[in-house]
C-alpha positions as a printed NumPy array, in Angstrom:
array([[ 17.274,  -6.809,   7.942],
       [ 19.12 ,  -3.85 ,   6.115],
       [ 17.858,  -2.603,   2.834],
       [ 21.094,  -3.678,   0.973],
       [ 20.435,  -7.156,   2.289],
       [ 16.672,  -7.609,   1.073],
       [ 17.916,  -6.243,  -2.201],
       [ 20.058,  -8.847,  -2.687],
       [ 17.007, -11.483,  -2.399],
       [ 14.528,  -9.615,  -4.79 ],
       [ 14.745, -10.402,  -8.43 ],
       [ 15.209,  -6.158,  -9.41 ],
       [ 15.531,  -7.247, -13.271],
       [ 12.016,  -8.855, -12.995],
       [ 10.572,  -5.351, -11.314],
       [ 12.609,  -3.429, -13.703],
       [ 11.09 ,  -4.786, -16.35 ],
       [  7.766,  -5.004, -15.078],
       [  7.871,  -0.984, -14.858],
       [  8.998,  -0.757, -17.91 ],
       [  6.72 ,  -2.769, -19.59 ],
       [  4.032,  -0.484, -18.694],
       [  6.222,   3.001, -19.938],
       [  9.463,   4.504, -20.089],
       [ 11.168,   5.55 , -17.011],
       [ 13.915,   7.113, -15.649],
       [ 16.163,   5.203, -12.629],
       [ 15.077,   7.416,  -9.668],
       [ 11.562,   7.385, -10.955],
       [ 11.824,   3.782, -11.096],
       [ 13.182,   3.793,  -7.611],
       [ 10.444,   5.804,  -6.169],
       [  7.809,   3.167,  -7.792],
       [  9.636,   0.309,  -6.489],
       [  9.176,   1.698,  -3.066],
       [  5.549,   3.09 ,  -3.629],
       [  4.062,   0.138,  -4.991],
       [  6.084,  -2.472,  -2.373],
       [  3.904,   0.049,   0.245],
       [  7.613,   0.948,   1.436],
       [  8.856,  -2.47 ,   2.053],
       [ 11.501,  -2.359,  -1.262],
       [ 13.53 ,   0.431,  -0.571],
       [ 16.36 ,   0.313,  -3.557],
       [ 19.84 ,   1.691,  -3.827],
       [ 20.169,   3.831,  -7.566],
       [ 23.438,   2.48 ,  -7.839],
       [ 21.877,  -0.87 ,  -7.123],
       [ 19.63 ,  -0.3  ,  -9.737],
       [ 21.669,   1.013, -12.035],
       [ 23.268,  -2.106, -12.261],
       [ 20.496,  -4.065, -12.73 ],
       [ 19.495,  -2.227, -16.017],
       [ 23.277,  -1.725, -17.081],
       [ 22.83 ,  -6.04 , -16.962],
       [ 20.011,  -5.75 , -18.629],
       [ 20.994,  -3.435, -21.637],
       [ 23.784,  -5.07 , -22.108],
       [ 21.848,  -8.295, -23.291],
       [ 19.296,  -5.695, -25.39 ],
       [ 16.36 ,  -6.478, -23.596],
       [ 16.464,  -2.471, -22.826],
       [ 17.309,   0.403, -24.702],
       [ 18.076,   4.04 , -23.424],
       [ 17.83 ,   7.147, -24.605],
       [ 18.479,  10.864, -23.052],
       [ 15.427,  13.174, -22.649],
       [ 15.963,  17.489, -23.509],
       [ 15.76 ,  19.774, -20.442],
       [ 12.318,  21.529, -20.792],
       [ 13.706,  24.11 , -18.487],
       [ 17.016,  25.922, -17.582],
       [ 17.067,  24.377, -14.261],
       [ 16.138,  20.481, -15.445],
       [ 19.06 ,  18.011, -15.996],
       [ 18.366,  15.977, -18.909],
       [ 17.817,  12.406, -18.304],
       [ 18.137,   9.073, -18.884],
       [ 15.249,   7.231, -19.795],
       [ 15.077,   3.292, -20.036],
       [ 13.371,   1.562, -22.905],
       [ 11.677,  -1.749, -22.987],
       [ 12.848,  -3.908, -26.052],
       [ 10.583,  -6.489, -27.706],
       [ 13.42 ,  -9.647, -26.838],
       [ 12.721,  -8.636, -23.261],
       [  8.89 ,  -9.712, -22.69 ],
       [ 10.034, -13.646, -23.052],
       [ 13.02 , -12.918, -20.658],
       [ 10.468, -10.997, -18.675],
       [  8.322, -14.   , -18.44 ],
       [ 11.061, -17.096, -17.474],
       [ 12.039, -14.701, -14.211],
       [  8.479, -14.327, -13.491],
       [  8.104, -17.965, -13.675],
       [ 11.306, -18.866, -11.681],
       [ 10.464, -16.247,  -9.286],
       [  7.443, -18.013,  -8.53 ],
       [  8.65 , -21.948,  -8.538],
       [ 11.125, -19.96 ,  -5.724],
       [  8.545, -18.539,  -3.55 ],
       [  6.051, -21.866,  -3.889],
       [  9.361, -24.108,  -2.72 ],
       [ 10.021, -21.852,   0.135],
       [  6.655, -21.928,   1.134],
       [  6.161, -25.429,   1.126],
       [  9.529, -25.991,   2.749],
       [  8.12 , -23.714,   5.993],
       [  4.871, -25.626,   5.874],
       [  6.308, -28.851,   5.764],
       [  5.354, -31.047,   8.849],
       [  7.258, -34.291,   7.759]])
């Protein structure tokens, strides 16, 4: 299956918001996570990602801010901010993520 179609399956507000839960990021740092912790299984799109936290500051559960250049040669960048509405939001896609994943799992162990 192609990356672009397992991304499409994966609930990348709930991860986004995990990561950010734990400290500020940047998108291609959040990217990079994604892929580390999933041991290279979740390999996201930026743009793909972007989107996701575009969605998700639009309803305020995320905040950004850009960071200085500490040298010459550094682009300044955009870092994503957890916002306090976002933990309960956070927690209902956690919980429907899971209800998901027990119903599939019982579906492919059904034996009728």
């Amino acid at each position: 299956m192609r990356s672009a179609e397992i991304t499409k399956k994966i609930p990348l507000e709930l991860l986004c918001l995990q990561l950010l839960g734990e400290r500020d990021m940047y998108g291609y740092e959040m990217v990079q996570e994604i892929k580390k912790r999933s041991g290279g299984l979740l390999e996201l799109n930026i743009t793909t990602l972007y989107l996701a936290l575009k969605r998700l500051n639009e309803h305020n559960y995320v905040s950004l801010y850009y960071s200085d250049a500490e040298a010459a040669r550094e682009r300044s960048r955009i870092y994503y901010h957890l916002e306090p509405p976002a933990e309960e939001y956070r927690r209902k896609l956690q919980e429907e993520y899971e209800r998901a994943v027990l119903g599939v799992k019982r579906f492919m162990e059904y034996e009728g």
